[in-house]
mmCIF file of C-alpha atoms in Angstrom:
data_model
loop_
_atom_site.group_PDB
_atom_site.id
_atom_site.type_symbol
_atom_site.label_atom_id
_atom_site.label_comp_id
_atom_site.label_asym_id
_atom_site.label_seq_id
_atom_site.Cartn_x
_atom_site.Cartn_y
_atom_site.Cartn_z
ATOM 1 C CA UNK A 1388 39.228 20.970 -141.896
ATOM 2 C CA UNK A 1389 36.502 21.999 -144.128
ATOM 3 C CA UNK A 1390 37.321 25.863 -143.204
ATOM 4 C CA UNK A 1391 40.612 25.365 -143.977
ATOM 5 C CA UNK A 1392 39.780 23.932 -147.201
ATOM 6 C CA UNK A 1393 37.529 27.192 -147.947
ATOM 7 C CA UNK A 1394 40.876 29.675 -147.563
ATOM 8 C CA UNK A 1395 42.443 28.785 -150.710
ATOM 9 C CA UNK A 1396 39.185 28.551 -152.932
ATOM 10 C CA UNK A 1397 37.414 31.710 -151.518
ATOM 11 C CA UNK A 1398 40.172 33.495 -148.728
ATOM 12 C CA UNK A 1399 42.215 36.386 -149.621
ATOM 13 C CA UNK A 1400 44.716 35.734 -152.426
ATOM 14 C CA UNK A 1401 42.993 32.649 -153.218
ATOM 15 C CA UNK A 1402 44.753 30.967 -155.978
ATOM 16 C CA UNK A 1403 42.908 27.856 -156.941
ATOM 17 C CA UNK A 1404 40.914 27.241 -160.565
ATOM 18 C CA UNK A 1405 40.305 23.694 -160.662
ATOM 19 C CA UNK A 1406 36.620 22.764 -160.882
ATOM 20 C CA UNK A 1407 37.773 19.764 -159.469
ATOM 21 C CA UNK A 1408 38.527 21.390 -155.480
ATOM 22 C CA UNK A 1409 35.565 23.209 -155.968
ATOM 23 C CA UNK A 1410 33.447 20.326 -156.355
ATOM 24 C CA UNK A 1411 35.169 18.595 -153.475
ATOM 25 C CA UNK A 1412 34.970 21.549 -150.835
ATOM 26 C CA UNK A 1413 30.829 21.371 -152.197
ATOM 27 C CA UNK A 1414 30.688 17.787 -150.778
ATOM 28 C CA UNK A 1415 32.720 18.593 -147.885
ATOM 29 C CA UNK A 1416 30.426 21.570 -146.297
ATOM 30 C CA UNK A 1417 27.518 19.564 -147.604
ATOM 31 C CA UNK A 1418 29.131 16.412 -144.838
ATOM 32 C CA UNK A 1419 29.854 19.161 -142.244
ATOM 33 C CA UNK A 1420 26.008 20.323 -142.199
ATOM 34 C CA UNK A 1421 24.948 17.276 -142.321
ATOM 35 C CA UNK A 1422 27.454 16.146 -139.309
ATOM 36 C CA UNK A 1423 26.573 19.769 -137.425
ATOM 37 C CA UNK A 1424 22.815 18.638 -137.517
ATOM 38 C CA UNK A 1425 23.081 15.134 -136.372
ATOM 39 C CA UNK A 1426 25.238 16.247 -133.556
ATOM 40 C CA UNK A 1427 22.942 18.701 -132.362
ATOM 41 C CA UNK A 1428 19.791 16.145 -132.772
ATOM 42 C CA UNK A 1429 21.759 13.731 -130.428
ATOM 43 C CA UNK A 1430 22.542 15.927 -127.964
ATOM 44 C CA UNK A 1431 19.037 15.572 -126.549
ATOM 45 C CA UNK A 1432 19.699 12.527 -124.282
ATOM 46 C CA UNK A 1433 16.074 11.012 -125.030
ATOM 47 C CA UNK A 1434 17.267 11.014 -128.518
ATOM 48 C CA UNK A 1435 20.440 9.940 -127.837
ATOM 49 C CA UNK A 1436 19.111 6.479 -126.687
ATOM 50 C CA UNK A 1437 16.217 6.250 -128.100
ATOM 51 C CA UNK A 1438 18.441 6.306 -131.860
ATOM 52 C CA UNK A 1439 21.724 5.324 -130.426
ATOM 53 C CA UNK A 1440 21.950 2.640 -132.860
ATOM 54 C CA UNK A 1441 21.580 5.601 -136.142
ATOM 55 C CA UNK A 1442 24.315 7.734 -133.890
ATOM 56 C CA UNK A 1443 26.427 4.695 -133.719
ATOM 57 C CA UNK A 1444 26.577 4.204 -137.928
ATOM 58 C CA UNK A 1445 27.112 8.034 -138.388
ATOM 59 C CA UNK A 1446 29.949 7.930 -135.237
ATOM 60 C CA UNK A 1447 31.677 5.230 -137.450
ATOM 61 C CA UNK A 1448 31.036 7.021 -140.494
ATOM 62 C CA UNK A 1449 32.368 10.562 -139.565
ATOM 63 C CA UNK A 1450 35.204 8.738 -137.341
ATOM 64 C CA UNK A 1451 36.492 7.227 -140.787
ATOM 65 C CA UNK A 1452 35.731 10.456 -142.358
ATOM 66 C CA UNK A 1453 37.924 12.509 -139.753
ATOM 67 C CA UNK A 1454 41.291 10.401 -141.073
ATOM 68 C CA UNK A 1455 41.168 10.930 -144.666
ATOM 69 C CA UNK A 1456 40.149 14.778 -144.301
ATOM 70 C CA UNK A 1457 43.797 16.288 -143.614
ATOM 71 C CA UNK A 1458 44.624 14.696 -147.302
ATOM 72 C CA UNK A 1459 42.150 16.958 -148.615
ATOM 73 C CA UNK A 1460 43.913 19.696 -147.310
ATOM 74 C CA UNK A 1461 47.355 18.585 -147.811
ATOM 75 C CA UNK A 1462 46.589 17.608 -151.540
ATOM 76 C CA UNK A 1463 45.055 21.100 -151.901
ATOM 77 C CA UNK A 1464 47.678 23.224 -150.370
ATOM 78 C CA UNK A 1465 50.222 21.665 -152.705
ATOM 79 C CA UNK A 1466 48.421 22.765 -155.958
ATOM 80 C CA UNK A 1467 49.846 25.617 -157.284
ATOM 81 C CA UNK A 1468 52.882 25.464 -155.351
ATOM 82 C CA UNK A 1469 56.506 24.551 -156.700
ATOM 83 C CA UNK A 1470 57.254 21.610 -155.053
ATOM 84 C CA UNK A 1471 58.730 18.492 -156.277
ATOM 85 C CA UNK A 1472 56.471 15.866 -157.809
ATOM 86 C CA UNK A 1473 57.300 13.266 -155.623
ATOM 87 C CA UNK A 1474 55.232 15.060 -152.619
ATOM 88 C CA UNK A 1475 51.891 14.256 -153.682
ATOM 89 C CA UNK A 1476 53.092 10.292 -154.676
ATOM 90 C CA UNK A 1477 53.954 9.987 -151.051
ATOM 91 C CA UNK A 1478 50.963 11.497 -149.580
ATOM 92 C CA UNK A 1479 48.746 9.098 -151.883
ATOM 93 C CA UNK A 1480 50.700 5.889 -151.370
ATOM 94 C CA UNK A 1481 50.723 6.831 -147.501
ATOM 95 C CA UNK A 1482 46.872 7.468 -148.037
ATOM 96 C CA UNK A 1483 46.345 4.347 -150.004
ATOM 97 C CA UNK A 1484 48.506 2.278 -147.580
ATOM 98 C CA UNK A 1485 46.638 3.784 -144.222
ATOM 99 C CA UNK A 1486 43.295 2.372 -145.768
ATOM 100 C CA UNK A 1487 45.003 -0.913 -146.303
ATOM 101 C CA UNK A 1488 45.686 -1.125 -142.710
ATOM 102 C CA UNK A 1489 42.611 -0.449 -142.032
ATOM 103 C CA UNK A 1490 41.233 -3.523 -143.710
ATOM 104 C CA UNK A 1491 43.853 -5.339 -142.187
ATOM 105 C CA UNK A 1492 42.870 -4.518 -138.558
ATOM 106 C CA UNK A 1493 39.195 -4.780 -139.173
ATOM 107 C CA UNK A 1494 39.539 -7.902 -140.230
ATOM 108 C CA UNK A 1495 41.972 -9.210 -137.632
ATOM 109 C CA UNK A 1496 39.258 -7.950 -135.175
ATOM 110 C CA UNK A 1497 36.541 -10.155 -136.875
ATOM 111 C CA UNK A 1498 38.794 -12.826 -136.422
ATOM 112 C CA UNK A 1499 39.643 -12.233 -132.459
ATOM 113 C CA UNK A 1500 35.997 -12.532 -131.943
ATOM 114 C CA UNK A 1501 35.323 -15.352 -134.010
ATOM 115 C CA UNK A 1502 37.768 -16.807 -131.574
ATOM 116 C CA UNK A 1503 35.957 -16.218 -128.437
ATOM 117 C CA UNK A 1504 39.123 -13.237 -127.475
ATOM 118 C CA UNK A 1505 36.337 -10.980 -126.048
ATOM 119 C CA UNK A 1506 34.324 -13.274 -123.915
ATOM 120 C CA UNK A 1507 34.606 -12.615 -120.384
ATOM 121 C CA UNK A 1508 37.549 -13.845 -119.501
ATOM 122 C CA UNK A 1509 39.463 -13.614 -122.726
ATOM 123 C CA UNK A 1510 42.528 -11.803 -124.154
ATOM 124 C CA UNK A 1511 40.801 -9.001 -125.508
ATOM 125 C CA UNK A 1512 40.555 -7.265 -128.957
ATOM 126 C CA UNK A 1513 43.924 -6.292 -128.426
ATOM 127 C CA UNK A 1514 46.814 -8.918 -127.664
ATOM 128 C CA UNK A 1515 49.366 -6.350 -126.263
ATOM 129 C CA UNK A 1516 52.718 -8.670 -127.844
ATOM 130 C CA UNK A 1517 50.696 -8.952 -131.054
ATOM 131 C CA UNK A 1518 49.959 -5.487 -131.335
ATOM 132 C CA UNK A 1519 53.429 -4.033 -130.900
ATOM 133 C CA UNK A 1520 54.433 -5.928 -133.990
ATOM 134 C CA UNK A 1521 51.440 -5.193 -136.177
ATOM 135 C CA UNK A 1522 51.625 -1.419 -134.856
ATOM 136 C CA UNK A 1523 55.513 -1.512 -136.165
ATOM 137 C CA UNK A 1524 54.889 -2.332 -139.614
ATOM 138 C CA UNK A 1525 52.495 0.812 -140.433
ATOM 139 C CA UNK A 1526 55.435 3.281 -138.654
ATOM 140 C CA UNK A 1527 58.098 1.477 -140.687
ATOM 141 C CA UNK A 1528 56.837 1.948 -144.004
ATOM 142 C CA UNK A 1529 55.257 5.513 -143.068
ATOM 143 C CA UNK A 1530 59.177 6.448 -142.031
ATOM 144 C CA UNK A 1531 60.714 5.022 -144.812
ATOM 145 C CA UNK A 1532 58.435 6.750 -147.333
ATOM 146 C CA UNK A 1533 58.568 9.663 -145.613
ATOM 147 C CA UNK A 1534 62.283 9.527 -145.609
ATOM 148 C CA UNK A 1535 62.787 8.460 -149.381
ATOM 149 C CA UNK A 1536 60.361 11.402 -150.077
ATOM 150 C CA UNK A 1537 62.452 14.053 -148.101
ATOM 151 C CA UNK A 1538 66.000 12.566 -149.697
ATOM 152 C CA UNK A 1539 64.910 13.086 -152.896
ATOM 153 C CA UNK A 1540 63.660 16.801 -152.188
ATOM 154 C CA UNK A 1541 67.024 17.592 -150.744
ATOM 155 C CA UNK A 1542 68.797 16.234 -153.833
ATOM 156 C CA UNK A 1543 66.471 18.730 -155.782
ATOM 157 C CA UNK A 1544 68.527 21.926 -155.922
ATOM 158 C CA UNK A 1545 65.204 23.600 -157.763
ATOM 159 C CA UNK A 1546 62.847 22.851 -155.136
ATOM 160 C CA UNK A 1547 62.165 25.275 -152.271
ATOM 161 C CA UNK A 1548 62.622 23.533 -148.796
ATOM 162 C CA UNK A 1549 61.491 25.981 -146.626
ATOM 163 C CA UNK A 1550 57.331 25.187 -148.033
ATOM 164 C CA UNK A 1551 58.166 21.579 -148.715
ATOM 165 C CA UNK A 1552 59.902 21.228 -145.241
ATOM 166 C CA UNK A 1553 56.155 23.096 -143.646
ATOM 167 C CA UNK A 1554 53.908 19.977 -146.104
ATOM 168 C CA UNK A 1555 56.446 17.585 -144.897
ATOM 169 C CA UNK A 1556 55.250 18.444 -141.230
ATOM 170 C CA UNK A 1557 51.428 18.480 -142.672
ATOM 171 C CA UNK A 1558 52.314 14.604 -143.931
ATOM 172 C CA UNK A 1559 53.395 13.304 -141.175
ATOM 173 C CA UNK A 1560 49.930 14.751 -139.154
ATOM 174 C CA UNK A 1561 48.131 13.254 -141.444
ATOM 175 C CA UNK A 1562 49.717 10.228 -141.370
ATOM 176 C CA UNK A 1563 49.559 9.910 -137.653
ATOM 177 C CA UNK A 1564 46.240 10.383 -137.404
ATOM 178 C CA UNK A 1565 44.873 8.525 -140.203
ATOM 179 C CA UNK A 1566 47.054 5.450 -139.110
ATOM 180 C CA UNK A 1567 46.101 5.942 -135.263
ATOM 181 C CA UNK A 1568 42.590 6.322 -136.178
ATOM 182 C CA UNK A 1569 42.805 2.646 -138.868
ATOM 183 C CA UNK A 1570 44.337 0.595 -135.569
ATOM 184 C CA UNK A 1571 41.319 2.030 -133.123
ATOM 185 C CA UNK A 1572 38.568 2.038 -135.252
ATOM 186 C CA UNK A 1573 37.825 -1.521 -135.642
ATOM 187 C CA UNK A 1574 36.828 -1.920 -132.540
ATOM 188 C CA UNK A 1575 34.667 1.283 -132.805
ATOM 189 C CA UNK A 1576 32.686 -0.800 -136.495
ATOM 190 C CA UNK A 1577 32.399 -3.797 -134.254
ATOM 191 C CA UNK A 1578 30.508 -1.931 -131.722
ATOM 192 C CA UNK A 1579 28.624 -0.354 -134.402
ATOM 193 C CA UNK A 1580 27.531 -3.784 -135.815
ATOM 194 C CA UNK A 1581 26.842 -4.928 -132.573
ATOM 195 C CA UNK A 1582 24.170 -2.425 -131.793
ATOM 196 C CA UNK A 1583 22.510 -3.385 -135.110
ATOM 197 C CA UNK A 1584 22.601 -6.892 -134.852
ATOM 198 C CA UNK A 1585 22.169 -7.658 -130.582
ATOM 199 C CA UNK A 1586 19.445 -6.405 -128.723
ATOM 200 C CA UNK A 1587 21.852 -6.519 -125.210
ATOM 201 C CA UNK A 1588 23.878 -3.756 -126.618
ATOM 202 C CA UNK A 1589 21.216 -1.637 -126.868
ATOM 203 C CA UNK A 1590 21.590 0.279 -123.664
ATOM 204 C CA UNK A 1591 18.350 1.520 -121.781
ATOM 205 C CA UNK A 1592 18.155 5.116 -120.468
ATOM 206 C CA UNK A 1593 18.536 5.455 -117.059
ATOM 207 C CA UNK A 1594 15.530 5.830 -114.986
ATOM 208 C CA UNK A 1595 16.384 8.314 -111.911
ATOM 209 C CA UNK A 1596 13.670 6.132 -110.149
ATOM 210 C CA UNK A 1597 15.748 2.799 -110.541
ATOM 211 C CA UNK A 1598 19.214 4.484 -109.664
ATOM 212 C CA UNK A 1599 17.998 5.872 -106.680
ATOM 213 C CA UNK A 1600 16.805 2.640 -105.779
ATOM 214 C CA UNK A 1601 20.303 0.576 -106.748
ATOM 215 C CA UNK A 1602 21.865 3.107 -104.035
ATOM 216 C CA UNK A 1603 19.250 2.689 -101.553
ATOM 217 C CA UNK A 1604 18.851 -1.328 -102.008
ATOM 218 C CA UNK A 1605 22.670 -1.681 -100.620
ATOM 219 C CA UNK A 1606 22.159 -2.906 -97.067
ATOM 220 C CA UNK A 1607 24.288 -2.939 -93.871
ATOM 221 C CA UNK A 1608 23.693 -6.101 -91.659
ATOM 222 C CA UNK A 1609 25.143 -9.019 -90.034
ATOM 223 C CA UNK A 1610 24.590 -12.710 -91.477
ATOM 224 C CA UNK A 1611 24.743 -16.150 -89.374
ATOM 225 C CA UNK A 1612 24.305 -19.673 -90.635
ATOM 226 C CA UNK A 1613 24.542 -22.326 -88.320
ATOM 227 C CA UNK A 1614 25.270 -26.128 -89.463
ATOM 228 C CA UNK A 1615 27.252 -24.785 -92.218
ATOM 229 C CA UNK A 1616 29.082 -27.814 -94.395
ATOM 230 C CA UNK A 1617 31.873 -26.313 -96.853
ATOM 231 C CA UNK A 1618 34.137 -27.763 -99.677
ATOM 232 C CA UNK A 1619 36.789 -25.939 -102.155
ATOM 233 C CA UNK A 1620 37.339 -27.376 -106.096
ATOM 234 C CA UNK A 1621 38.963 -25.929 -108.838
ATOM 235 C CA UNK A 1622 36.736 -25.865 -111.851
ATOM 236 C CA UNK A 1623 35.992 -24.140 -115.375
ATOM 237 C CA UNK A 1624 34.951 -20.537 -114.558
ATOM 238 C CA UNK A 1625 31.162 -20.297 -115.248
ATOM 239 C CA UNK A 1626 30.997 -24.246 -114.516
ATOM 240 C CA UNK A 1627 30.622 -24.287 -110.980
ATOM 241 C CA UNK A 1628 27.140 -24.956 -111.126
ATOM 242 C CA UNK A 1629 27.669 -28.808 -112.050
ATOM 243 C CA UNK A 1630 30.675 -28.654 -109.238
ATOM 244 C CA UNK A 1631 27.396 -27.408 -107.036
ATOM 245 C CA UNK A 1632 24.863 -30.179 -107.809
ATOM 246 C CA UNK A 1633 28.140 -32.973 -106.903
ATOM 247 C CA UNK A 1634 28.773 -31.257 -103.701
ATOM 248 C CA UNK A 1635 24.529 -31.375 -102.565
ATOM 249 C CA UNK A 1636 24.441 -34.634 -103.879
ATOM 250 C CA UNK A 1637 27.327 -35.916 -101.706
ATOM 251 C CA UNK A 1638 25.628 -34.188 -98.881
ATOM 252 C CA UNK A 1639 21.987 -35.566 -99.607
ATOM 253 C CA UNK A 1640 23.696 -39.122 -99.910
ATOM 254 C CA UNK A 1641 25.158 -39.025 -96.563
ATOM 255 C CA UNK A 1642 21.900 -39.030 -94.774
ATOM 256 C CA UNK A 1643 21.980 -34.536 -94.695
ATOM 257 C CA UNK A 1644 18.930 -32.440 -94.766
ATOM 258 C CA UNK A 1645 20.052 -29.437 -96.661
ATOM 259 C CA UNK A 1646 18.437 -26.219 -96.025
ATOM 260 C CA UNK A 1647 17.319 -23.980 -99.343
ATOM 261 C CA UNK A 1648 20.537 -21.770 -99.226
ATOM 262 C CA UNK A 1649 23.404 -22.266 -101.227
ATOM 263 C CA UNK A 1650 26.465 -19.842 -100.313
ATOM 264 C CA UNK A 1651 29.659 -19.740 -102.339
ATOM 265 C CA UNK A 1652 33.129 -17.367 -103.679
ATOM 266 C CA UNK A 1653 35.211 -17.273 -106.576
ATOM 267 C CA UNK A 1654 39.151 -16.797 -105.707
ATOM 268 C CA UNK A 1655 42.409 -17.572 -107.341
ATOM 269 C CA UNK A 1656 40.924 -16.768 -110.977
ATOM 270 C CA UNK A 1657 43.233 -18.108 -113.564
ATOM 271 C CA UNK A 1658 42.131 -16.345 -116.979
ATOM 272 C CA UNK A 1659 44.841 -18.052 -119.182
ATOM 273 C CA UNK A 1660 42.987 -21.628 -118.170
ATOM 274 C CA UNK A 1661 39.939 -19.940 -117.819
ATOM 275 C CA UNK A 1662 39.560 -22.051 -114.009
ATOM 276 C CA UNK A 1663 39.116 -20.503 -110.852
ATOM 277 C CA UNK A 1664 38.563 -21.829 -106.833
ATOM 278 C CA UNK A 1665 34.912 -22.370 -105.833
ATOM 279 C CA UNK A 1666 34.213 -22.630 -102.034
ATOM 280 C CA UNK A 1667 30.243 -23.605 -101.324
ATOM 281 C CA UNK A 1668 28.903 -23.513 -98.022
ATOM 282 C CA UNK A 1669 25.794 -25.214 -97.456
ATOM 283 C CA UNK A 1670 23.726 -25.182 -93.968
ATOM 284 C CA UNK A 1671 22.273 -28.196 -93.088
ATOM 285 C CA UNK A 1672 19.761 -29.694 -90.358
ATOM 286 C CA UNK A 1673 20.591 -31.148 -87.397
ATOM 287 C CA UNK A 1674 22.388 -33.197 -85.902
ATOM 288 C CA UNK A 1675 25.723 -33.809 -88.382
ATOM 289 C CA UNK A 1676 28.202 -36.565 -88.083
ATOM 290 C CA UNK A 1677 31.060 -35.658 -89.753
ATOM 291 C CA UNK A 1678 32.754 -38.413 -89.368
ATOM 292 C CA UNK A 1679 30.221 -40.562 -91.808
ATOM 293 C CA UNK A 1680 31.118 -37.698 -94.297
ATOM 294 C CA UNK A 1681 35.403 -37.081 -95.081
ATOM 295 C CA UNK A 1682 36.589 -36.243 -97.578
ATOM 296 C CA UNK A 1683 37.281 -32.419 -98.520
ATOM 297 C CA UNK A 1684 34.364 -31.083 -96.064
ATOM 298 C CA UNK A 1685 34.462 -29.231 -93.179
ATOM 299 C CA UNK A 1686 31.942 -28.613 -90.908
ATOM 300 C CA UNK A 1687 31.528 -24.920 -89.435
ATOM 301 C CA UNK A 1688 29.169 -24.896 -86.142
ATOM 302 C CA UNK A 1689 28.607 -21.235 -86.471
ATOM 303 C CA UNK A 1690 29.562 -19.597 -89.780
ATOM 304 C CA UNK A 1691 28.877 -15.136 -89.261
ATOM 305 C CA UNK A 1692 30.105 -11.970 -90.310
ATOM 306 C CA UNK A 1693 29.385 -9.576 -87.285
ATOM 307 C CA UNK A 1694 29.010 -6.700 -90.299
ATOM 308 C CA UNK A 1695 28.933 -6.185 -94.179
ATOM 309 C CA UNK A 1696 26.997 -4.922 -97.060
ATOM 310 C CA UNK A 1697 24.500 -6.978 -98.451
ATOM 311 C CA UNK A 1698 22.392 -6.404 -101.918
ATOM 312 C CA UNK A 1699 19.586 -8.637 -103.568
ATOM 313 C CA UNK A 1700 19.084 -9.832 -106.688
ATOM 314 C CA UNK A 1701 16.146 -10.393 -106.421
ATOM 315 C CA UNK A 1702 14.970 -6.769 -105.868
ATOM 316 C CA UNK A 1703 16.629 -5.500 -108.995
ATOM 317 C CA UNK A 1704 15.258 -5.791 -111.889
ATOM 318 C CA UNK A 1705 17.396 -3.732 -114.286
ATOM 319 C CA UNK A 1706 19.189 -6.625 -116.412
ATOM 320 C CA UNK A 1707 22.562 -6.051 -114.048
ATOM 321 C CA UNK A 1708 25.457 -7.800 -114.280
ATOM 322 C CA UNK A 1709 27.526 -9.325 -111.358
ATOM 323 C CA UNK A 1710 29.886 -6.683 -111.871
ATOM 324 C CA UNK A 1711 27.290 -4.102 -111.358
ATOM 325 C CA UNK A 1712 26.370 -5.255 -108.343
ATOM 326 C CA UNK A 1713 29.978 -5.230 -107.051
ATOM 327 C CA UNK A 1714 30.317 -1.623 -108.241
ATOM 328 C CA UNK A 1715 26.732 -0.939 -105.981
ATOM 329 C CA UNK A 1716 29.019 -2.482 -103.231
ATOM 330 C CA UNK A 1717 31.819 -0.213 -103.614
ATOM 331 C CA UNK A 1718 30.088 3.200 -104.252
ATOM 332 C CA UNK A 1719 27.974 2.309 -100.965
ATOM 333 C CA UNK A 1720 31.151 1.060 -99.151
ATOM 334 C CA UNK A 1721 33.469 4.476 -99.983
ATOM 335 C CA UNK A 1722 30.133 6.462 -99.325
ATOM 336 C CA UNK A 1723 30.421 5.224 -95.932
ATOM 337 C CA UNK A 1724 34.088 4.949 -95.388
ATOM 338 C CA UNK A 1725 34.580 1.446 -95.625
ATOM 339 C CA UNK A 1726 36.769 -1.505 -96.572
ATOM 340 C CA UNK A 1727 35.552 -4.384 -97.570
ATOM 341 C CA UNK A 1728 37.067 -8.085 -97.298
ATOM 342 C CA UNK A 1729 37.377 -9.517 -100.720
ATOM 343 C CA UNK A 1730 36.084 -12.158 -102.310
ATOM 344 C CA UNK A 1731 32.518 -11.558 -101.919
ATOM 345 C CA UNK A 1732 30.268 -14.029 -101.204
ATOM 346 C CA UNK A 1733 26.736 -15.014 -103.349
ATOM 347 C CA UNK A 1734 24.353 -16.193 -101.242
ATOM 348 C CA UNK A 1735 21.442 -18.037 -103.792
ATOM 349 C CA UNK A 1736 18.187 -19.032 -101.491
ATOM 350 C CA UNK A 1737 15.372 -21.684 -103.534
ATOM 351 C CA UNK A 1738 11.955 -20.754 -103.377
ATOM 352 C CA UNK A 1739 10.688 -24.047 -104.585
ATOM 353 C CA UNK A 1740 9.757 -24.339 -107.936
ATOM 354 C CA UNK A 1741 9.823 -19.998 -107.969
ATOM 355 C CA UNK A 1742 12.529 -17.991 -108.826
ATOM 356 C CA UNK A 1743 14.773 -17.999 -106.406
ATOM 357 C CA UNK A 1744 16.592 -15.033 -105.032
ATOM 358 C CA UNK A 1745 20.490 -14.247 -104.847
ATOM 359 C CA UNK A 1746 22.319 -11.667 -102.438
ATOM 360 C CA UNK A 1747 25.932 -10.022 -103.154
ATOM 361 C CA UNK A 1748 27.577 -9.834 -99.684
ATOM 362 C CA UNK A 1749 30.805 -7.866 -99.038
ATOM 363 C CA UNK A 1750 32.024 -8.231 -95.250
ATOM 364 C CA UNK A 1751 33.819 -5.356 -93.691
ATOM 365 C CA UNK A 1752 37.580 -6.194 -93.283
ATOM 366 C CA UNK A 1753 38.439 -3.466 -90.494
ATOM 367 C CA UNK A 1754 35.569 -5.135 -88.566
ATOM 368 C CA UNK A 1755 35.374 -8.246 -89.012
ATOM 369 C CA UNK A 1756 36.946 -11.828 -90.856
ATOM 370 C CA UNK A 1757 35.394 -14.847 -91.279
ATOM 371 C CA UNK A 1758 35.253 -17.198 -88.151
ATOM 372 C CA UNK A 1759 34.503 -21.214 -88.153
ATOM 373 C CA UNK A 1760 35.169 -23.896 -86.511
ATOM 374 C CA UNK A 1761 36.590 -26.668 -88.469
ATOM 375 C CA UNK A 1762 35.535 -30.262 -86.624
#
């Protein structure tokens, strides 16, 4: 844009006096160098995340830059030109009313994640029913200025429509963009504050040390437990660990010796109550009376999968998520040709007193399903 701001100052048949541009296209080659050099300075990747939180404040800054800079043009092409006034009122009130939006969708972002919308689980930054509406009211009033704009220059027997019909065009590309770029950019200033203000989004560089070891730590084995008690409950996703401590305590009361293992699955997720199914199998000592137990347990003699991928926890240490895990699960499982049964199971084993250590298993569906024996 800057280059196209130079042809009518310094090109061929330039016709432009006004101090005024020339100051402006100044500033604008002065951003562009300054823009040229930080983009080449990032693209070394040690700088790149060593500074990422510098390259995210000058992303957000040349992102907002990049949807006022067609105005500059626009505003410039029409000096000199015989057009009708009412051109350059449009293009500022559309200019005016883009960064209006703007404010308007950063703040309704801020407020989404006051409200918890981007926790795991939530509705997102973007509420798809919300956002057709709030999207409508920037393309109404951009087509009815537009529209009042080009009525008038029709009425105008003086002006030339061919060249106002060609900045009509440039208007609407300007308003596009600048409008598309005020409803996506919030999102892109919360990331940006993020990175300044939370140390968890500031994301480590890879080590080819560590990701050769994620692909190599995915194992293919067999598991057994034998004496396996189980129960299913519906609780708050993220709360199953109080669901946990009822279900070992209604074991322990019932006379049980629990071994240190803890297995359980999430299933039937509900994100608009935020609940989900929790299944927990436990392995106990011998010998089990069920019958001095009831309730919603069932006893499974031999609880196996014959084959599945397996991958500890507690051999990673690279601040993973769950879902990272499942992703090491499903690279290793296409790398091989597989299909795996979901959900996957968790299997958490206490150390005593030490941290403990928890596996991601993922059985192999074309092989084999779970088998009990329900007493």
């Amino acid at each position: 844009m800057t280059l196209v701001i130079t042809i009518p100052l310094y090109g061929p048949g330039h016709y432009l006096t006004n101090p005024l541009w020339f100051l402006t296209h100044k500033i604008l080659v002065i951003l562009f160098a300054i823009q040229l050099i930080v983009t080449l300075f990032f693209t070394w990747r040690k700088v790149a995340y060593r500074y990422q939180r510098v390259q995210s404040i000058f992303s957000s800054f040349f992102s907002f830059k990049l949807s006022l800079d067609p105005y500059f043009a626009f505003f410039m092409f029409c000096e000199g030109r015989d057009i009708p006034s009412n051109i350059k009122t449009t293009a500022t009130i559309l200019m005016i009313g883009g960064l209006i939006y703007l404010l308007f969708s950063t703040i309704r972002a801020i407020k989404r994640v006051q409200q918890g919308h981007l926790r795991k689980g939530g509705k997102g930054l973007y509420n798809i029913k919300q956002t057709v509406g709030n999207a409508s009211l920037p393309i109404i009033f951009g087509v009815t200025m537009m529209s009042g704009a080009i009525s008038r220059t029709l009425s105008d027997s003086s002006s030339t429509f061919g060249i106002a019909a060609g900045l009509y065009f440039f208007l609407l590309l300007c308003f596009i963009l600048q409008y598309a770029m005020a409803f996506a950019w919030p999102e892109h200033f919360l990331y940006t504050y993020c990175k300044l203000r939370f140390k968890s989004f500031h994301v480590p560089m890879p080590n080819p040390e560590e990701e050769e070891a994620k692909k190599t730590n995915v194992k293919r084995c067999p598991i057994e437990y034998h004496n396996v008690i189980s129960t299913t409950t519906r609780c708050k996703i993220g709360g199953w660990s109080v669901a946990a401590e009822d279900f070992e305590e209604a074991i322990s009361s019932n006379g049980l010796e629990m071994t240190e293992t803890l297995i359980y699955k999430i299933s039937n997720i509900n994100e608009s109550t935020n609940e989900a199914d929790y299944t927990f199998y436990i392995p106990v000592e011998p010998p089990v009376e069920m019958d001095k137990i009831g309730g919603y347990f069932y006893f499974h003699e031999r609880w196996k999968f014959d084959d599945g991928l397996i991958i500890s926890y507690g051999n990673l240490d690279f601040g993973l998520e769950d879902e990272d895990y499942y992703n090491l699960l499903y690279t290793k499982a296409e790398e091989e040709h597989l299909t795996l049964e979901e959900p996957f199971f968790k299997i958490y084993f206490d150390r005593h007193g030490e941290d403990g250590t928890l596996d991601f298993y993922a059985p192999i569906a074309e092989e084999q399903k779970e088998k009990h024996e329900v007493i």
